[in-house]
Coordinates of C-alpha atoms in Angstrom, one line a residue:
M30 CA -3.3 6.6 22.3
A31 CA -0.3 4.2 23.4
D32 CA 1.4 4.9 26.8
E33 CA 4.7 6.6 25.6
G34 CA 6.3 5.1 28.7
C35 CA 6.2 1.7 27.3
M36 CA 7.2 2.1 24.0
E37 CA 10.6 0.7 22.9
D38 CA 13.1 2.4 20.5
V39 CA 13.6 0.0 17.9
D40 CA 16.4 0.7 14.9
E41 CA 15.9 -0.1 11.5
T42 CA 18.1 -2.7 9.8
T43 CA 18.2 -4.4 7.0
D44 CA 20.3 -7.5 8.5
P45 CA 18.2 -10.5 7.9
S46 CA 19.2 -12.0 11.0
M47 CA 16.7 -9.5 12.5
D48 CA 13.9 -9.9 10.3
S49 CA 11.0 -10.4 11.8
A50 CA 9.8 -13.3 9.7
N51 CA 13.0 -15.5 11.3
V52 CA 11.7 -14.6 14.8
V53 CA 10.1 -17.3 16.6
P54 CA 7.2 -15.6 18.6
E55 CA 6.4 -16.4 22.0
G56 CA 3.1 -15.4 23.9
N57 CA 1.9 -11.9 23.5
E58 CA 4.8 -11.6 20.7
E59 CA 2.9 -14.0 18.9
V60 CA -0.2 -11.1 18.8
V61 CA 2.0 -8.8 18.0
F62 CA 3.8 -10.7 15.4
K63 CA 0.3 -11.5 13.8
L64 CA -0.4 -8.2 13.7
H65 CA 2.4 -6.8 12.1
E66 CA 2.1 -9.6 9.5
E67 CA -1.3 -8.6 8.7
I68 CA -0.3 -5.0 8.6
D69 CA 2.4 -5.9 6.0
N70 CA -0.8 -7.7 4.0
L71 CA -3.0 -5.0 3.9
N72 CA -0.1 -2.4 2.9
L73 CA 0.2 -5.1 0.2
V74 CA -3.1 -4.8 -1.2
L75 CA -3.4 -0.8 -0.5
D76 CA -0.6 -0.5 -2.9
H77 CA -2.3 -2.8 -5.5
L78 CA -5.6 -0.7 -5.2
E79 CA -3.6 2.5 -5.6
R80 CA -1.9 1.5 -8.9
K81 CA -5.1 0.0 -9.9
N82 CA -7.2 3.3 -9.3
G83 CA -4.3 5.1 -10.9
D84 CA -4.7 3.2 -13.9
I85 CA -8.1 3.9 -14.0
Y86 CA -7.8 7.4 -13.9
S87 CA -5.3 7.1 -17.2
R88 CA -7.6 5.2 -18.9
I89 CA -10.4 7.8 -18.0
E90 CA -8.3 10.5 -19.0
Q91 CA -7.3 8.9 -22.2
L92 CA -11.1 8.6 -23.2
L93 CA -12.3 11.5 -22.7
K94 CA -9.2 12.8 -24.6
S95 CA -10.5 10.8 -27.6
F96 CA -14.1 11.8 -26.8
Q97 CA -12.7 15.4 -27.3
Q98 CA -11.0 14.9 -31.0
I99 CA -14.2 13.0 -32.0
K100 CA -16.1 15.9 -30.9
D101 CA -13.5 18.4 -32.6
I102 CA -13.8 16.6 -35.5
S103 CA -17.4 16.5 -35.8
E104 CA -17.7 19.9 -35.0
E105 CA -15.3 20.5 -38.1
Q106 CA -17.3 19.0 -40.5

């Protein structure tokens, strides 16, 4: 766990001049900057996979309903 004594309070802002993409990193800040970039990229991948997962489950549910309807029709005959 991080040492909370070293933690900085950070205010969120939508001000483009405060965007981390506009900051030129130096030294250790560059490592932190790159980690933030990588976290952002991983979050995008995770969002994409969650959407795909939802799409797959929706399709499976549709197929199960179709199979059940076919089964019900064949049992009626």
